[in-house]
Amino acid sequence: MSRFTLPRDIYYGKGALENLKNLEGKKAVVVVGGGSMKKFGFLDTITDYLGQAGMKVRLIENVEPDPSVETVKRGAEIMREFGPDWIVSVGGGSPIDAAKAMWAFYEHPETTFEDLCKPFNFPKLRAKARFAAIPSTSGTATEVTAFSVITDYSKGIKYPLADFEITPDVAIVDPVLAETMPKTLTAHTGMDALTHAIEAYVSTLSGPFTDPLAIKAIQMVMTYLPSSYKGNKNSREQMHYAQCLAGMAFSNALLGIVHSMAHKTGAAFDTGHIPHGCANAIYLPYVIKFNAKTAARRYADIARAIGISGSDDNDLTEKLCRLISAYNAELGIPPTLAAFGIEEAEFKAKLSVIAANAVGDACTGSNPRAITPSEMEKLLCCCYYGSEVDF
């Protein structure tokens, strides 16, 4: 038996933020990242709408990119002091992911981070608060997913937390917030969305409810990402919806080793922090080639859906990889870890530990081809040097 879970309400379109006025409660915390939401006036609009809903509001600000365990626990302490019945988070994936984890510690102070790291091991939520998520970037889709990614900087490891308990109750997908993204962030988040959809489609847990969402998301990203990168507002709007569709797919079908590798390399190197979407974009063509031994038919489906023609499944898969690499080049994303700037000596020194951690990542289990630590080392080397995946 399978399960398909989404937020109860998804509001979308320009002006969708106004739906905050309809939330029923007494107190709300608003969890937000750096200064962009305040700079562009969105934070004031959100707090005003919540005030119109009759709620007292407290801010939890300055959640850092790739939020830490410490940030999560500090936020949960503020929640326990204030006692909100709504947790509202706005911004990119980081503040929303952090707020999801804060939610668990707010309702269950006795729980440990180690408990939450076990897949689908969260305690029951909603005894104290419900959750509304408002994305400002077009990639993570955390507003509709059962996932949160929290970083333990003492170990240099990102931990994907997974449980349907943290699927938000309300998602507000207002494309006006995404119009403010800089070009590089537009590129990275867009390729993150593409990776979500592709990995969901080839996942061992894919099915009739997730496949249409994944394919539609892929078609939309391939159509709108280049012009969104160049600043076209209509394309920005369509990408905001595409990433949400991809999130609906992967939240239920899960992901694969592109994400396992990105989670375990993003914060691992002193010679360069690799933004999550950028890491996914670099690894995606190499992982497709690795997975093609068992999943070429599924990748061929994707290729056909975006108008690629070829002689057979393997030919279609190869052409799909070439197209993704061409998109990376157009979006200013380097083709390898070496080109990104990771120093070779550090890469070699940390390779075996990173490979073992990646194999143990929660996303590895639904990858269409099983992988061993030694194979993961080889695959990471391909991604570093740009060599062919021939194993």
Tab-separated table of C-alpha atoms in Angstrom:
chain	number	residue	atom	x	y	z
A	1	MET	CA	0.000	0.000	0.000
A	2	SER	CA	1.251	3.475	-0.909
A	3	ARG	CA	0.452	6.935	0.402
A	4	PHE	CA	-0.034	10.313	-1.293
A	5	THR	CA	-0.045	13.384	0.963
A	6	LEU	CA	-0.250	17.091	0.142
A	7	PRO	CA	-1.144	20.247	2.081
A	8	ARG	CA	-4.881	20.584	2.661
A	9	ASP	CA	-4.930	23.980	0.932
A	10	ILE	CA	-2.674	25.354	-1.787
A	11	TYR	CA	-3.306	28.977	-2.765
A	12	TYR	CA	-1.523	30.155	-5.899
A	13	GLY	CA	-1.365	33.111	-8.249
A	14	LYS	CA	-0.483	36.761	-7.887
A	15	GLY	CA	-1.996	38.136	-4.708
A	16	ALA	CA	-2.301	34.728	-3.031
A	17	LEU	CA	-0.583	36.129	0.089
A	18	GLU	CA	-3.879	37.778	0.991
A	19	ASN	CA	-5.219	34.386	2.057
A	20	LEU	CA	-3.260	34.826	5.294
A	21	LYS	CA	-6.127	37.065	6.423
A	22	ASN	CA	-8.341	33.977	6.566
A	23	LEU	CA	-6.227	31.945	9.007
A	24	GLU	CA	-7.951	31.396	12.340
A	25	GLY	CA	-5.852	31.669	15.468
A	26	LYS	CA	-4.597	33.883	18.288
A	27	LYS	CA	-0.837	33.948	17.816
A	28	ALA	CA	1.545	33.385	14.898
A	29	VAL	CA	5.297	33.202	14.641
A	30	VAL	CA	6.806	34.179	11.305
A	31	VAL	CA	10.085	32.431	10.500
A	32	VAL	CA	12.176	34.228	7.897
A	33	GLY	CA	15.711	34.241	6.534
A	34	GLY	CA	17.973	37.203	5.816
A	35	GLY	CA	16.808	40.622	4.760
A	36	SER	CA	15.265	40.121	1.322
A	37	MET	CA	11.691	39.535	2.476
A	38	LYS	CA	11.922	42.656	4.650
A	39	LYS	CA	13.740	44.648	1.954
A	40	PHE	CA	11.052	44.035	-0.656
A	41	GLY	CA	8.175	44.673	1.754
A	42	PHE	CA	6.810	41.124	1.863
A	43	LEU	CA	7.440	40.663	5.581
A	44	ASP	CA	5.408	43.768	6.431
A	45	THR	CA	2.603	42.570	4.168
A	46	ILE	CA	2.562	39.156	5.846
A	47	THR	CA	2.518	40.530	9.380
A	48	ASP	CA	-0.204	42.999	8.379
A	49	TYR	CA	-2.400	40.235	6.960
A	50	LEU	CA	-1.901	38.121	10.077
A	51	GLY	CA	-2.848	41.140	12.175
A	52	GLN	CA	-6.008	41.510	10.117
A	53	ALA	CA	-6.728	37.867	10.977
A	54	GLY	CA	-6.706	38.921	14.634
A	55	MET	CA	-3.368	37.359	15.579
A	56	LYS	CA	-0.458	38.619	17.632
A	57	VAL	CA	2.773	38.121	15.687
A	58	ARG	CA	6.348	37.350	16.731
A	59	LEU	CA	9.244	37.174	14.275
A	60	ILE	CA	12.049	34.619	14.186
A	61	GLU	CA	14.507	36.242	11.802
A	62	ASN	CA	17.912	35.641	10.218
A	63	VAL	CA	17.685	31.904	9.565
A	64	GLU	CA	20.902	31.229	7.681
A	65	PRO	CA	21.258	29.374	4.375
A	66	ASP	CA	21.530	25.639	5.133
A	67	PRO	CA	20.124	26.109	8.654
A	68	SER	CA	21.909	24.562	11.589
A	69	VAL	CA	20.699	22.393	14.437
A	70	GLU	CA	21.474	25.292	16.792
A	71	THR	CA	19.260	27.711	14.823
A	72	VAL	CA	16.418	25.197	14.955
A	73	LYS	CA	16.666	24.781	18.701
A	74	ARG	CA	16.846	28.547	19.297
A	75	GLY	CA	13.708	29.024	17.223
A	76	ALA	CA	11.876	26.285	19.068
A	77	GLU	CA	12.691	27.972	22.373
A	78	ILE	CA	11.176	31.238	21.118
A	79	MET	CA	8.062	29.315	20.077
A	80	ARG	CA	7.758	27.710	23.492
A	81	GLU	CA	7.959	31.156	25.141
A	82	PHE	CA	5.399	32.737	22.776
A	83	GLY	CA	2.971	29.832	22.323
A	84	PRO	CA	1.812	30.262	18.707
A	85	ASP	CA	-1.038	28.306	17.174
A	86	TRP	CA	0.231	29.137	13.654
A	87	ILE	CA	3.789	28.811	12.395
A	88	VAL	CA	4.177	30.824	9.205
A	89	SER	CA	7.452	30.596	7.324
A	90	VAL	CA	8.436	32.628	4.292
A	91	GLY	CA	11.503	32.620	2.074
A	92	GLY	CA	13.643	30.045	0.349
A	93	GLY	CA	13.990	26.451	1.435
A	94	SER	CA	16.160	27.285	4.435
A	95	PRO	CA	13.725	29.212	6.676
A	96	ILE	CA	10.838	26.903	5.801
A	97	ASP	CA	12.933	23.792	6.454
A	98	ALA	CA	14.166	25.285	9.724
A	99	ALA	CA	10.610	26.151	10.776
A	100	LYS	CA	9.467	22.581	10.147
A	101	ALA	CA	12.131	21.256	12.516
A	102	MET	CA	11.411	24.016	15.049
A	103	TRP	CA	7.773	22.889	14.962
A	104	ALA	CA	8.747	19.396	16.108
A	105	PHE	CA	10.892	20.680	18.984
A	106	TYR	CA	8.195	23.216	19.944
A	107	GLU	CA	5.517	20.561	20.307
A	108	HIS	CA	7.867	17.883	21.665
A	109	PRO	CA	10.746	19.461	23.650
A	110	GLU	CA	11.879	16.015	24.774
A	111	THR	CA	12.682	14.824	21.252
A	112	THR	CA	16.279	14.748	19.968
A	113	PHE	CA	17.728	15.683	16.612
A	114	GLU	CA	18.924	12.107	16.286
A	115	ASP	CA	15.311	10.943	16.638
A	116	LEU	CA	14.234	13.218	13.798
A	117	CYS	CA	17.035	12.004	11.525
A	118	LYS	CA	15.417	8.578	11.357
A	119	PRO	CA	13.126	8.576	8.300
A	120	PHE	CA	9.424	8.881	9.133
A	121	ASN	CA	10.062	8.931	12.864
A	122	PHE	CA	8.552	12.304	13.828
A	123	PRO	CA	6.128	12.501	16.749
A	124	LYS	CA	2.544	13.583	16.087
A	125	LEU	CA	2.237	17.330	15.463
A	126	ARG	CA	-0.646	19.862	15.423
A	127	ALA	CA	-1.506	19.586	19.101
A	128	LYS	CA	-0.198	23.157	19.528
A	129	ALA	CA	0.148	24.685	16.063
A	130	ARG	CA	-0.508	24.384	12.372
A	131	PHE	CA	1.910	25.341	9.636
A	132	ALA	CA	1.733	27.678	6.626
A	133	ALA	CA	4.598	27.905	4.136
A	134	ILE	CA	5.252	30.673	1.613
A	135	PRO	CA	8.127	30.077	-0.851
A	136	SER	CA	10.085	32.984	-2.311
A	137	THR	CA	12.333	30.826	-4.499
A	138	SER	CA	11.385	28.388	-7.231
A	139	GLY	CA	13.152	25.156	-6.420
A	140	THR	CA	12.888	23.403	-3.082
A	141	ALA	CA	9.063	23.094	-3.017
A	142	THR	CA	9.351	22.598	0.720
A	143	GLU	CA	5.936	24.286	0.988
A	144	VAL	CA	4.305	21.039	-0.175
A	145	THR	CA	6.766	18.376	0.963
A	146	ALA	CA	7.326	16.038	3.868
A	147	PHE	CA	11.014	16.999	3.992
A	148	SER	CA	13.364	19.353	5.783
A	149	VAL	CA	17.138	19.584	5.391
A	150	ILE	CA	19.111	20.617	8.473
A	151	THR	CA	22.911	20.865	8.691
A	152	ASP	CA	25.098	19.624	11.526
A	153	TYR	CA	28.148	21.822	10.975
A	154	SER	CA	30.176	19.955	13.591
A	155	LYS	CA	30.074	16.992	11.203
A	156	GLY	CA	29.806	18.919	7.928
A	157	ILE	CA	26.736	16.880	6.986
A	158	LYS	CA	23.269	17.883	5.795
A	159	TYR	CA	20.538	15.648	7.193
A	160	PRO	CA	17.306	15.221	5.230
A	161	LEU	CA	14.475	14.884	7.727
A	162	ALA	CA	11.431	13.068	6.368
A	163	ASP	CA	7.933	12.599	7.743
A	164	PHE	CA	4.431	13.358	6.473
A	165	GLU	CA	3.786	15.097	9.817
A	166	ILE	CA	5.810	18.084	8.554
A	167	THR	CA	3.887	18.448	5.302
A	168	PRO	CA	2.477	21.982	5.716
A	169	ASP	CA	-1.218	22.531	6.274
A	170	VAL	CA	-1.299	25.556	3.969
A	171	ALA	CA	0.950	26.457	1.044
A	172	ILE	CA	0.814	29.933	-0.500
A	173	VAL	CA	2.523	29.956	-3.890
A	174	ASP	CA	2.529	33.624	-4.867
A	175	PRO	CA	4.820	34.234	-7.879
A	176	VAL	CA	5.342	37.897	-7.014
A	177	LEU	CA	7.796	36.805	-4.312
A	178	ALA	CA	9.901	34.925	-6.871
A	179	GLU	CA	10.297	37.934	-9.145
A	180	THR	CA	13.008	39.279	-6.838
A	181	MET	CA	15.381	36.293	-7.189
A	182	PRO	CA	18.866	37.096	-8.551
A	183	LYS	CA	20.028	35.230	-11.665
A	184	THR	CA	22.312	32.738	-9.933
A	185	LEU	CA	19.637	31.757	-7.429
A	186	THR	CA	17.142	31.423	-10.286
A	187	ALA	CA	19.519	29.010	-12.031
A	188	HIS	CA	20.301	26.907	-8.966
A	189	THR	CA	16.723	26.625	-7.726
A	190	GLY	CA	15.456	25.860	-11.219
A	191	MET	CA	17.857	22.965	-11.629
A	192	ASP	CA	16.929	21.779	-8.146
A	193	ALA	CA	13.303	21.625	-9.309
A	194	LEU	CA	14.308	19.710	-12.441
A	195	THR	CA	16.292	17.234	-10.341
A	196	HIS	CA	13.326	16.740	-8.001
A	197	ALA	CA	11.034	15.895	-10.886
A	198	ILE	CA	13.459	13.589	-12.696
A	199	GLU	CA	14.423	11.700	-9.549
A	200	ALA	CA	10.768	11.336	-8.578
A	201	TYR	CA	9.899	9.901	-12.000
A	202	VAL	CA	12.628	7.227	-11.884
A	203	SER	CA	12.273	6.490	-8.164
A	204	THR	CA	11.450	2.961	-7.093
A	205	LEU	CA	8.428	4.471	-5.309
A	206	SER	CA	7.040	6.356	-8.314
A	207	GLY	CA	3.455	5.606	-9.297
A	208	PRO	CA	0.310	6.763	-11.080
A	209	PHE	CA	-0.256	9.721	-8.756
A	210	THR	CA	3.315	11.074	-8.919
A	211	ASP	CA	4.262	10.389	-12.554
A	212	PRO	CA	1.969	13.000	-14.166
A	213	LEU	CA	3.143	15.660	-11.724
A	214	ALA	CA	6.807	14.847	-12.376
A	215	ILE	CA	6.479	14.845	-16.164
A	216	LYS	CA	4.516	18.113	-16.226
A	217	ALA	CA	7.082	19.740	-13.950
A	218	ILE	CA	9.930	18.603	-16.219
A	219	GLN	CA	8.171	19.959	-19.300
A	220	MET	CA	7.566	23.318	-17.608
A	221	VAL	CA	11.129	23.668	-16.304
A	222	MET	CA	12.655	22.851	-19.682
A	223	THR	CA	10.331	25.394	-21.308
A	224	TYR	CA	10.572	28.273	-18.854
A	225	LEU	CA	13.885	28.078	-16.976
A	226	PRO	CA	16.137	29.766	-19.590
A	227	SER	CA	13.830	32.777	-19.956
A	228	SER	CA	13.186	32.868	-16.203
A	229	TYR	CA	16.963	33.069	-15.750
A	230	LYS	CA	16.944	36.092	-18.061
A	231	GLY	CA	14.264	37.802	-15.966
A	232	ASN	CA	11.024	37.159	-17.858
A	233	LYS	CA	8.216	37.627	-15.305
A	234	ASN	CA	5.765	35.213	-16.917
A	235	SER	CA	8.467	32.546	-16.951
A	236	ARG	CA	9.244	33.266	-13.302
A	237	GLU	CA	5.577	32.654	-12.508
A	238	GLN	CA	5.469	29.380	-14.445
A	239	MET	CA	8.687	28.183	-12.778
A	240	HIS	CA	7.149	28.922	-9.385
A	241	TYR	CA	4.305	26.559	-10.239
A	242	ALA	CA	6.599	23.975	-11.884
A	243	GLN	CA	8.751	23.614	-8.781
A	244	CYS	CA	5.604	23.130	-6.696
A	245	LEU	CA	4.430	20.310	-8.974
A	246	ALA	CA	7.874	18.719	-8.700
A	247	GLY	CA	7.606	18.942	-4.927
A	248	MET	CA	4.248	17.194	-4.916
A	249	ALA	CA	5.834	14.391	-6.922
A	250	PHE	CA	9.007	13.866	-4.918
A	251	SER	CA	7.396	14.301	-1.522
A	252	ASN	CA	5.471	11.123	-2.264
A	253	ALA	CA	7.784	9.221	-4.650
A	254	LEU	CA	10.984	10.278	-2.832
A	255	LEU	CA	14.317	10.990	-4.511
A	256	GLY	CA	17.615	9.336	-5.440
A	257	ILE	CA	21.382	9.586	-5.244
A	258	VAL	CA	21.712	12.995	-6.879
A	259	HIS	CA	20.281	14.318	-3.646
A	260	SER	CA	22.272	11.877	-1.523
A	261	MET	CA	25.470	13.245	-3.064
A	262	ALA	CA	24.354	16.876	-2.782
A	263	HIS	CA	23.428	16.446	0.887
A	264	LYS	CA	26.789	14.954	1.768
A	265	THR	CA	29.013	17.288	-0.263
A	266	GLY	CA	27.310	20.663	0.130
A	267	ALA	CA	28.981	21.569	3.439
A	268	ALA	CA	31.846	19.067	3.342
A	269	PHE	CA	34.634	21.043	1.675
A	270	ASP	CA	36.596	23.895	3.227
A	271	THR	CA	37.605	24.972	-0.274
A	272	GLY	CA	34.044	25.672	-1.354
A	273	HIS	CA	30.479	25.493	-0.070
A	274	ILE	CA	28.366	24.040	-2.895
A	275	PRO	CA	24.835	25.484	-3.037
A	276	HIS	CA	22.304	22.659	-3.052
A	277	GLY	CA	20.768	23.332	-6.457
A	278	CYS	CA	24.181	23.828	-8.020
A	279	ALA	CA	25.366	20.478	-6.644
A	280	ASN	CA	22.271	18.753	-8.003
A	281	ALA	CA	22.830	20.301	-11.422
A	282	ILE	CA	26.451	19.149	-11.557
A	283	TYR	CA	25.674	15.596	-10.479
A	284	LEU	CA	22.467	15.017	-12.445
A	285	PRO	CA	23.926	14.024	-15.871
A	286	TYR	CA	26.449	11.669	-14.258
A	287	VAL	CA	23.819	9.990	-12.092
A	288	ILE	CA	21.493	9.529	-15.058
A	289	LYS	CA	24.286	7.687	-16.874
A	290	PHE	CA	24.916	5.528	-13.806
A	291	ASN	CA	21.226	4.739	-13.356
A	292	ALA	CA	20.620	4.083	-17.056
A	293	LYS	CA	21.637	0.445	-16.671
A	294	THR	CA	18.372	-0.188	-14.849
A	295	ALA	CA	16.230	2.865	-15.649
A	296	ALA	CA	16.891	3.773	-19.290
A	297	ARG	CA	13.234	3.245	-20.193
A	298	ARG	CA	12.096	5.794	-17.626
A	299	TYR	CA	14.677	8.353	-18.734
A	300	ALA	CA	13.603	7.744	-22.329
A	301	ASP	CA	10.022	8.553	-21.295
A	302	ILE	CA	11.264	11.894	-19.982
A	303	ALA	CA	13.225	12.586	-23.151
A	304	ARG	CA	10.200	11.899	-25.348
A	305	ALA	CA	7.995	14.077	-23.150
A	306	ILE	CA	10.225	17.098	-23.825
A	307	GLY	CA	10.450	16.479	-27.564
A	308	ILE	CA	13.697	14.538	-27.898
A	309	SER	CA	13.761	11.824	-30.566
A	310	GLY	CA	16.190	8.935	-30.725
A	311	SER	CA	16.841	5.437	-31.983
A	312	ASP	CA	16.316	3.627	-28.659
A	313	ASP	CA	16.109	4.149	-24.908
A	314	ASN	CA	19.862	4.434	-24.473
A	315	ASP	CA	20.154	6.990	-27.264
A	316	LEU	CA	17.321	9.033	-25.767
A	317	THR	CA	18.931	8.887	-22.336
A	318	GLU	CA	22.266	10.075	-23.714
A	319	LYS	CA	20.573	12.977	-25.503
A	320	LEU	CA	18.737	13.897	-22.304
A	321	CYS	CA	22.086	14.089	-20.483
A	322	ARG	CA	23.541	16.282	-23.196
A	323	LEU	CA	20.566	18.634	-23.007
A	324	ILE	CA	20.855	18.943	-19.218
A	325	SER	CA	24.568	19.702	-19.569
A	326	ALA	CA	23.732	22.355	-22.165
A	327	TYR	CA	21.245	23.937	-19.749
A	328	ASN	CA	23.916	23.982	-17.035
A	329	ALA	CA	26.294	25.793	-19.378
A	330	GLU	CA	23.625	28.329	-20.357
A	331	LEU	CA	22.846	28.946	-16.684
A	332	GLY	CA	26.477	29.450	-15.683
A	333	ILE	CA	26.721	26.221	-13.694
A	334	PRO	CA	30.144	24.495	-13.842
A	335	PRO	CA	30.308	20.996	-15.341
A	336	THR	CA	32.438	19.415	-12.602
A	337	LEU	CA	33.451	19.797	-8.967
A	338	ALA	CA	36.947	20.726	-10.128
A	339	ALA	CA	35.542	23.539	-12.245
A	340	PHE	CA	33.449	24.658	-9.269
A	341	GLY	CA	36.683	25.158	-7.351
A	342	ILE	CA	36.968	22.229	-4.939
A	343	GLU	CA	40.660	21.533	-4.488
A	344	GLU	CA	41.790	18.090	-5.562
A	345	ALA	CA	43.777	17.316	-2.415
A	346	GLU	CA	40.790	17.957	-0.170
A	347	PHE	CA	38.467	16.044	-2.497
A	348	LYS	CA	40.721	12.971	-2.384
A	349	ALA	CA	41.214	13.197	1.379
A	350	LYS	CA	37.480	13.250	2.087
A	351	LEU	CA	36.249	11.048	-0.747
A	352	SER	CA	35.816	7.750	1.085
A	353	VAL	CA	33.946	9.273	4.043
A	354	ILE	CA	31.681	11.345	1.774
A	355	ALA	CA	30.923	8.296	-0.374
A	356	ALA	CA	29.981	6.194	2.644
A	357	ASN	CA	27.798	8.988	4.021
A	358	ALA	CA	26.083	9.449	0.648
A	359	VAL	CA	25.262	5.747	0.386
A	360	GLY	CA	23.768	5.965	3.876
A	361	ASP	CA	21.656	9.023	3.027
A	362	ALA	CA	17.879	8.679	3.304
A	363	CYS	CA	17.453	9.380	-0.431
A	364	THR	CA	19.584	6.433	-1.572
A	365	GLY	CA	16.975	3.779	-0.836
A	366	SER	CA	14.596	4.890	-3.603
A	367	ASN	CA	17.267	5.299	-6.283
A	368	PRO	CA	16.523	3.007	-9.253
A	369	ARG	CA	19.981	1.394	-9.172
A	370	ALA	CA	21.645	0.158	-6.003
A	371	ILE	CA	25.082	1.577	-5.276
A	372	THR	CA	27.981	0.497	-3.064
A	373	PRO	CA	30.437	2.832	-1.308
A	374	SER	CA	33.180	1.914	-3.828
A	375	GLU	CA	30.843	2.669	-6.734
A	376	MET	CA	29.878	5.948	-5.094
A	377	GLU	CA	33.563	6.860	-4.888
A	378	LYS	CA	33.905	6.190	-8.627
A	379	LEU	CA	30.803	8.229	-9.395
A	380	LEU	CA	31.999	11.172	-7.330
A	381	CYS	CA	35.335	11.010	-9.149
A	382	CYS	CA	33.477	11.215	-12.461
A	383	CYS	CA	31.709	14.305	-11.151
A	384	TYR	CA	35.015	15.816	-10.027
A	385	TYR	CA	37.084	15.161	-13.133
A	386	GLY	CA	34.350	15.027	-15.780
A	387	SER	CA	35.191	11.468	-16.779
A	388	GLU	CA	32.776	8.991	-18.372
A	389	VAL	CA	30.510	6.835	-16.216
A	390	ASP	CA	31.269	3.353	-17.551
A	391	PHE	CA	30.459	1.028	-14.653
